[in-house]
XYZ file of C-alpha atoms in Angstrom:
450
model
C -8.013 128.025 86.233
C -10.527 126.278 84.050
C -13.791 125.878 85.938
C -16.347 123.459 84.550
C -19.556 125.448 84.281
C -21.583 122.388 83.275
C -20.937 120.539 86.507
C -22.245 122.836 89.240
C -21.089 122.093 92.763
C -22.664 123.182 96.005
C -21.658 126.710 96.886
C -21.345 128.183 100.372
C -22.099 131.633 98.963
C -25.347 132.546 97.249
C -26.676 135.018 94.711
C -28.541 137.772 96.527
C -29.342 140.091 93.600
C -29.185 139.609 89.854
C -29.843 141.877 86.879
C -29.698 140.659 83.300
C -30.455 142.431 80.042
C -31.120 140.862 76.682
C -31.785 142.185 73.197
C -33.669 140.479 70.356
C -31.531 139.931 67.277
C -33.639 142.341 65.222
C -32.902 145.192 67.648
C -29.252 144.195 67.918
C -29.061 144.533 64.135
C -30.525 148.045 64.323
C -28.035 149.018 67.014
C -25.193 147.758 64.849
C -26.494 149.742 61.868
C -26.777 152.820 64.084
C -23.148 152.497 65.135
C -22.100 152.247 61.490
C -24.163 155.286 60.495
C -22.855 157.317 63.436
C -19.304 156.241 62.644
C -19.748 157.394 59.056
C -20.663 160.859 60.289
C -24.278 160.743 59.107
C -25.557 161.686 62.587
C -24.396 163.873 65.443
C -24.867 161.150 68.075
C -25.445 157.422 68.375
C -28.891 157.986 69.877
C -29.929 160.096 66.921
C -28.665 157.393 64.557
C -30.574 154.702 66.467
C -33.742 156.788 66.337
C -33.295 157.063 62.577
C -33.109 153.284 62.343
C -36.436 153.089 64.166
C -37.917 155.798 61.959
C -36.863 154.136 58.718
C -39.958 152.241 57.638
C -38.122 149.616 55.604
C -40.639 146.812 56.079
C -42.068 145.696 52.796
C -45.776 145.048 52.375
C -45.225 141.314 52.822
C -43.250 141.665 56.046
C -44.178 139.103 58.665
C -44.789 139.645 62.332
C -41.493 137.981 63.237
C -39.575 140.678 61.328
C -38.159 138.147 58.880
C -37.250 140.807 56.345
C -34.043 141.707 54.572
C -32.481 145.070 55.283
C -30.006 146.496 52.823
C -26.984 147.433 54.920
C -25.724 149.704 52.124
C -28.587 152.152 52.661
C -27.251 155.598 53.522
C -29.430 156.893 56.324
C -30.064 160.600 56.311
C -31.466 162.035 59.507
C -32.913 165.138 57.818
C -34.887 163.030 55.348
C -36.410 160.670 57.909
C -37.032 163.182 60.667
C -38.468 165.858 58.405
C -40.785 163.322 56.788
C -41.983 162.222 60.215
C -42.261 165.836 61.281
C -44.546 166.595 58.337
C -46.665 163.497 58.881
C -47.033 163.548 62.651
C -46.411 166.838 64.385
C -46.152 169.726 61.953
C -49.797 170.625 62.542
C -49.644 170.569 66.340
C -49.870 173.859 68.203
C -46.458 173.315 69.733
C -44.564 172.766 66.486
C -46.560 174.519 63.726
C -44.385 177.615 64.079
C -41.388 175.658 62.760
C -40.960 174.886 59.055
C -38.695 171.867 59.658
C -37.209 169.877 62.503
C -33.909 171.749 62.116
C -35.601 174.926 63.393
C -36.727 173.261 66.624
C -34.494 174.270 69.608
C -32.178 171.548 70.906
C -34.144 170.770 74.098
C -37.490 170.622 72.287
C -35.893 168.605 69.483
C -34.978 165.827 71.944
C -38.567 165.750 73.190
C -39.841 165.687 69.607
C -37.588 162.771 68.643
C -38.579 160.842 71.756
C -42.256 161.161 70.910
C -42.158 160.825 67.160
C -40.063 157.656 67.247
C -42.714 155.956 69.359
C -45.265 156.649 66.626
C -43.373 154.658 64.010
C -44.416 151.252 62.762
C -41.020 149.780 63.476
C -40.985 150.948 67.091
C -44.408 149.474 67.780
C -43.492 146.203 66.058
C -40.241 145.872 67.984
C -42.013 146.628 71.259
C -44.487 143.820 70.487
C -41.557 141.530 69.721
C -39.931 142.381 73.061
C -43.168 141.750 74.956
C -43.447 138.375 73.221
C -39.950 137.511 74.439
C -40.947 138.517 77.964
C -43.922 136.130 77.801
C -41.599 133.310 76.708
C -39.178 134.177 79.503
C -41.959 134.062 82.102
C -43.181 130.714 80.751
C -39.712 129.194 81.088
C -39.316 130.814 84.486
C -42.398 128.996 85.743
C -41.879 125.666 83.992
C -38.103 125.209 83.964
C -36.157 127.704 86.040
C -38.270 127.808 89.198
C -37.019 125.404 91.858
C -38.883 122.133 92.263
C -40.147 123.283 95.656
C -41.517 126.466 94.094
C -43.532 124.673 91.439
C -46.633 123.929 93.486
C -48.835 122.348 90.837
C -48.994 122.400 87.068
C -51.940 124.783 87.311
C -50.337 127.163 89.824
C -47.692 129.596 88.619
C -45.155 130.713 91.186
C -43.960 133.662 89.080
C -46.044 136.534 87.700
C -45.735 140.234 86.963
C -47.997 143.260 87.068
C -47.557 146.284 84.854
C -46.583 149.573 86.468
C -48.050 152.913 85.456
C -44.766 154.121 83.969
C -41.285 153.037 82.992
C -38.036 153.019 84.948
C -34.295 153.313 84.349
C -35.086 155.182 81.092
C -37.098 152.212 79.765
C -40.528 153.110 78.429
C -42.440 150.373 80.262
C -41.974 148.440 83.503
C -43.606 145.832 85.713
C -43.135 144.426 89.193
C -42.059 140.793 89.372
C -43.790 138.607 91.953
C -42.940 135.194 93.376
C -45.959 133.747 95.168
C -47.380 137.286 95.235
C -44.302 138.627 97.053
C -42.371 141.466 95.418
C -39.276 139.765 94.014
C -37.897 142.049 91.312
C -38.677 144.264 88.337
C -38.933 144.047 84.574
C -38.337 147.053 82.318
C -38.425 147.122 78.536
C -38.761 149.252 75.442
C -37.458 149.528 71.907
C -35.980 152.912 72.838
C -33.446 151.119 75.061
C -33.092 148.196 72.720
C -34.355 145.348 74.848
C -35.318 144.077 78.290
C -33.921 144.421 81.791
C -34.909 141.879 84.466
C -33.815 142.169 88.101
C -34.259 139.552 90.822
C -34.047 140.547 94.474
C -32.806 138.189 97.177
C -36.334 136.826 97.572
C -36.525 136.211 93.839
C -33.096 134.562 93.626
C -34.103 132.106 96.359
C -36.760 130.677 94.038
C -34.450 130.107 91.058
C -32.675 126.947 90.012
C -29.451 128.749 89.154
C -28.033 126.001 86.935
C -31.219 125.959 84.838
C -31.261 129.744 84.723
C -27.680 129.617 83.471
C -28.644 127.151 80.737
C -31.578 129.321 79.679
C -29.518 132.521 79.552
C -26.863 130.751 77.459
C -29.487 130.146 74.761
C -30.889 133.677 74.777
C -29.729 136.277 72.240
C -27.421 139.128 73.212
C -27.704 138.557 76.961
C -25.415 139.945 79.612
C -25.299 140.362 83.381
C -25.250 143.996 84.495
C -25.367 143.382 88.255
C -24.473 140.402 90.424
C -24.566 140.414 94.229
C -22.992 137.459 96.051
C -23.497 136.941 99.791
C -21.632 134.860 102.377
C -23.462 134.240 105.650
C -21.396 133.549 108.765
C -24.130 132.570 111.183
C -21.748 132.051 114.098
C -19.926 135.296 113.544
C -16.454 133.755 113.372
C -15.367 136.743 111.267
C -16.714 139.947 112.730
C -17.079 143.286 110.978
C -14.137 144.519 113.048
C -12.072 141.617 111.683
C -12.870 142.794 108.162
C -11.938 146.323 109.234
C -8.567 144.991 110.362
C -8.242 143.221 106.983
C -8.842 146.603 105.349
C -5.981 148.180 107.302
C -3.757 145.211 106.442
C -4.354 145.825 102.734
C -6.498 142.730 102.190
C -9.013 144.741 100.151
C -6.367 146.117 97.779
C -6.009 144.328 94.451
C -3.930 147.046 92.778
C -1.786 149.972 93.833
C -4.921 152.118 93.927
C -6.586 151.685 97.309
C -10.418 151.605 97.365
C -12.590 154.072 99.226
C -14.358 152.906 102.385
C -16.815 153.905 105.101
C -17.589 152.476 108.522
C -20.995 152.970 110.129
C -21.985 152.231 113.720
C -25.496 152.304 115.141
C -26.704 152.029 118.705
C -28.255 153.976 121.527
C -27.447 156.653 124.065
C -26.980 155.599 127.697
C -27.001 158.289 130.378
C -23.955 158.345 132.641
C -24.085 159.054 136.362
C -23.652 162.523 137.904
C -20.293 161.444 139.354
C -19.049 160.324 135.928
C -20.300 163.569 134.407
C -18.351 165.597 136.960
C -15.144 163.607 136.338
C -15.491 164.027 132.607
C -16.047 167.799 132.881
C -13.050 168.192 135.142
C -10.820 166.226 132.779
C -12.025 167.465 129.381
C -13.576 170.863 130.087
C -17.015 170.131 128.640
C -20.092 168.383 129.951
C -20.804 164.857 128.751
C -24.174 163.373 129.705
C -24.450 160.248 127.522
C -22.328 157.392 126.264
C -22.808 156.351 122.640
C -23.143 152.578 122.886
C -22.660 150.846 119.506
C -24.990 147.921 120.131
C -27.126 148.271 116.999
C -24.666 146.776 114.547
C -21.617 147.765 112.536
C -21.395 148.092 108.737
C -18.257 148.373 106.625
C -18.331 149.458 102.967
C -15.308 149.039 100.688
C -15.268 150.325 97.103
C -18.006 152.200 95.264
C -20.922 151.412 92.979
C -19.827 153.901 90.324
C -16.643 151.873 89.816
C -18.617 148.640 89.531
C -17.243 146.796 92.563
C -18.181 147.135 96.226
C -18.083 144.983 99.364
C -20.464 145.253 102.323
C -19.909 143.583 105.675
C -22.566 144.029 108.341
C -24.070 142.416 111.426
C -27.142 140.779 109.940
C -28.187 139.157 113.226
C -28.548 142.517 114.924
C -30.277 143.993 111.888
C -32.846 141.187 111.917
C -32.973 141.162 115.744
C -32.431 137.417 115.582
C -32.566 135.584 118.882
C -31.371 132.255 117.458
C -28.439 133.745 115.461
C -27.463 137.008 117.184
C -23.845 136.846 115.934
C -24.781 136.427 112.274
C -22.426 138.442 110.017
C -22.998 138.798 106.285
C -20.361 139.737 103.702
C -21.652 140.837 100.291
C -19.898 141.454 97.003
C -21.662 143.725 94.507
C -20.442 143.641 90.911
C -21.732 145.844 88.097
C -20.854 145.815 84.418
C -18.795 148.994 84.635
C -15.605 148.419 82.642
C -16.009 144.693 83.215
C -17.806 141.742 81.647
C -19.556 139.499 84.167
C -19.454 136.006 82.721
C -22.605 133.888 82.777
C -20.460 131.121 84.283
C -20.123 133.321 87.370
C -23.668 132.220 88.271
C -22.402 128.665 88.810
C -19.154 129.580 90.537
C -20.089 132.233 93.055
C -17.550 130.940 95.596
C -14.704 131.348 93.102
C -15.898 134.833 92.074
C -16.258 135.879 95.724
C -12.821 134.561 96.691
C -11.142 136.245 93.731
C -12.669 139.671 94.425
C -10.477 140.569 97.425
C -7.676 138.820 99.363
C -9.872 139.231 102.454
C -12.363 136.781 100.883
C -9.762 134.179 99.915
C -10.781 131.896 102.792
C -13.952 130.905 100.926
C -12.264 128.557 98.439
C -8.959 127.904 96.699
C -10.627 128.298 93.288
C -10.596 131.649 91.539
C -12.816 133.091 88.832
C -11.623 136.616 88.125
C -14.038 139.231 86.851
C -11.397 141.475 85.386
C -11.806 145.073 84.416
C -11.544 145.883 80.740
C -8.947 148.367 79.615
C -10.254 151.804 78.780
C -8.150 154.236 76.806
C -7.798 157.345 78.880
C -8.976 160.498 77.172
C -6.483 162.998 78.466
C -5.508 165.831 76.163
C -5.286 169.569 76.153
C -8.726 170.158 74.659
C -10.501 168.026 77.282
C -8.566 169.634 80.132
C -9.421 173.089 78.773
C -13.115 172.142 78.576
C -13.044 170.932 82.176
C -11.385 174.141 83.392
C -13.961 176.180 81.477
C -16.781 174.365 83.305
C -15.141 175.102 86.638
C -14.659 178.745 85.668
C -18.320 179.103 84.706
C -19.432 177.511 87.981
C -17.125 179.638 90.145
C -16.795 183.028 88.445
C -19.665 183.536 85.993
C -21.660 185.669 88.459
C -18.623 187.820 89.215
C -17.992 188.357 85.504
C -21.659 189.217 85.098
C -21.224 191.821 87.866
C -18.210 193.373 86.122
C -20.034 193.557 82.801
C -23.500 194.739 83.846
C -22.919 196.615 87.131
C -19.489 198.130 86.585
C -20.221 198.514 82.856
C -16.878 197.091 81.782
C -16.442 195.859 78.215
C -15.236 192.356 77.416
C -11.765 193.669 76.575
C -11.574 195.610 79.835
C -12.577 192.531 81.837
C -9.934 190.411 80.122
C -7.249 193.050 80.688
C -8.168 193.333 84.374
C -8.176 189.584 85.000
C -5.016 188.841 82.990
C -2.961 191.774 84.201
C 0.694 190.835 84.591
C 0.445 187.568 82.628
C 2.504 186.671 79.594
C 0.845 185.104 76.523
C 2.437 181.765 77.384
C 1.152 181.756 80.975
C -1.497 179.023 80.746
C -2.626 176.395 83.285
C -0.004 173.774 84.097
C -2.547 170.954 83.634
C -3.081 171.973 79.989
C 0.661 172.181 79.359
C 1.210 168.691 80.784
C -1.690 167.259 78.771
C -0.537 168.740 75.487
C 3.124 167.738 75.614
C 3.871 165.330 72.790
C 7.346 163.722 72.603
C 9.881 165.025 71.922
C 8.417 167.805 74.091
C 6.543 169.477 71.256
C 3.425 171.134 72.584
C 0.302 170.805 70.503
C -3.388 170.661 71.166
C -4.674 167.182 70.451
C -8.068 166.999 68.782
C-alpha cells in the first residue's frame, strides 16, 4: 500500500522513544574508503582500515575548515606506514611503549589501546570532530526554531531545547551530552569521529515536544541519516483490551508473523494477604504443607513478546496501576519497540505510526486497516564446517580446559597420552554430527568450506 508521507493524518498511536544517527558526508566518504581498503586485504579489520583513514593526513596546506578537499581514491593505504609513522611521532618515547621498536611488536590488547589513543591525536580526527559538533549546533538550532511544537516555543528569546555535556562518552562514542526540554531530562546526544557521526535519542518526554512532521522533513534533508530505534505506544485509557486479552491473543497465535514463534514473558506484581487460621488448616490438610498468605496480583500485569536482540518486541502493561491513577485506573498501554537489527526503519514510519503498529503483529491489526511493513532484511546464514568446529572448540575450552590442565600438570600425561585416552575406541572418521551435516556439499561430497 502506498502511504502518502507528505500528508500526515492524525494518529491514535504516538512515538514514545526515538533514536536517530547521522553521518556527515566527509565521514561517510572515509567509511566507504575504509571498506574498500579492507576489502582489498590491506588491513586485518574494518576498524583498523577506518583508523588508517583518520590517520592519513591528506589535507593540503590550503584545506578549508569545511573539508572541501579532493581525496585521491586510488591511494593504496598501508597500515604499517601510517601507524608506524604515528608511533614514531607520538608515542615511541613514552614509558609504556619505548620498549617496542615498532607498532607490530606491541601485543594485541595494547595495540588496540594504542590505536584508540593515537587516532585521536591526528589532525583529521580533530577536524572531523569539530565538523560533527558544528552539525550538532545546527541540529539544535533547527530543533528550537522549526521542529519544536508551537506550544513549546515560548518566546523567540527562550529556547525550549538545550543540552549539557557529560563527563564521558556513551555507547562507545567518545563524547556525550544530556538533552533537556524545558530543563527536564528528555534524551541524550553522543558523538565522535571514532564512531563516524552522531546519535540522538529522544525519550517519551522529548518526543512529546516534537512536531513529528517537521522532524521528518528535517531528517529527510540530513546526510546519511537512519532510525536505529523507534518505540510506538497505543494508550487504551478505558482498558477495553486488557493484558490478559493480549495474553489470549498470544496463545491464539496473533503474535506470530512467521512459522518461528517469538519468545515471551508474563510478569505479575501485587501484595501478600494473610489468610485465616481456618483457611490455613484446610489448605494444610488438602495439600500437606502450610500456606499462610495469598499472592494477590493487584499491582499490575506486564506481557513481553519478542526480544530486543532480534530488533522487535511488544510490551503490554497496566499503565493506570503503574501510575496509581485515580482518574484512569484501567489504563492499558501497548508498546512496539523496533530496532535496526536486520531491518531498515523508514523515515516515513514517523508519519504513519498507526500503520507500522498494525502491521507489526496480527494482535495489533485493530488499530487501522492501513499497513506499513518494516520488513527484515535477508541475511546469508554462515553455516559451514569451519564455523561449527570453531563453536565446538569454544564449548570444549569452556567445559573441559581445567580437566585437561589437570591431566597434563597433575597426572603428568603428555599431549599424545591425553589424546589417546580421550579418543579411545574412536575411528578416524568419528567426528561430531553437526560438522558432518554442515560440510556436506551436493552430491554428498564432504568438504570443509572456507
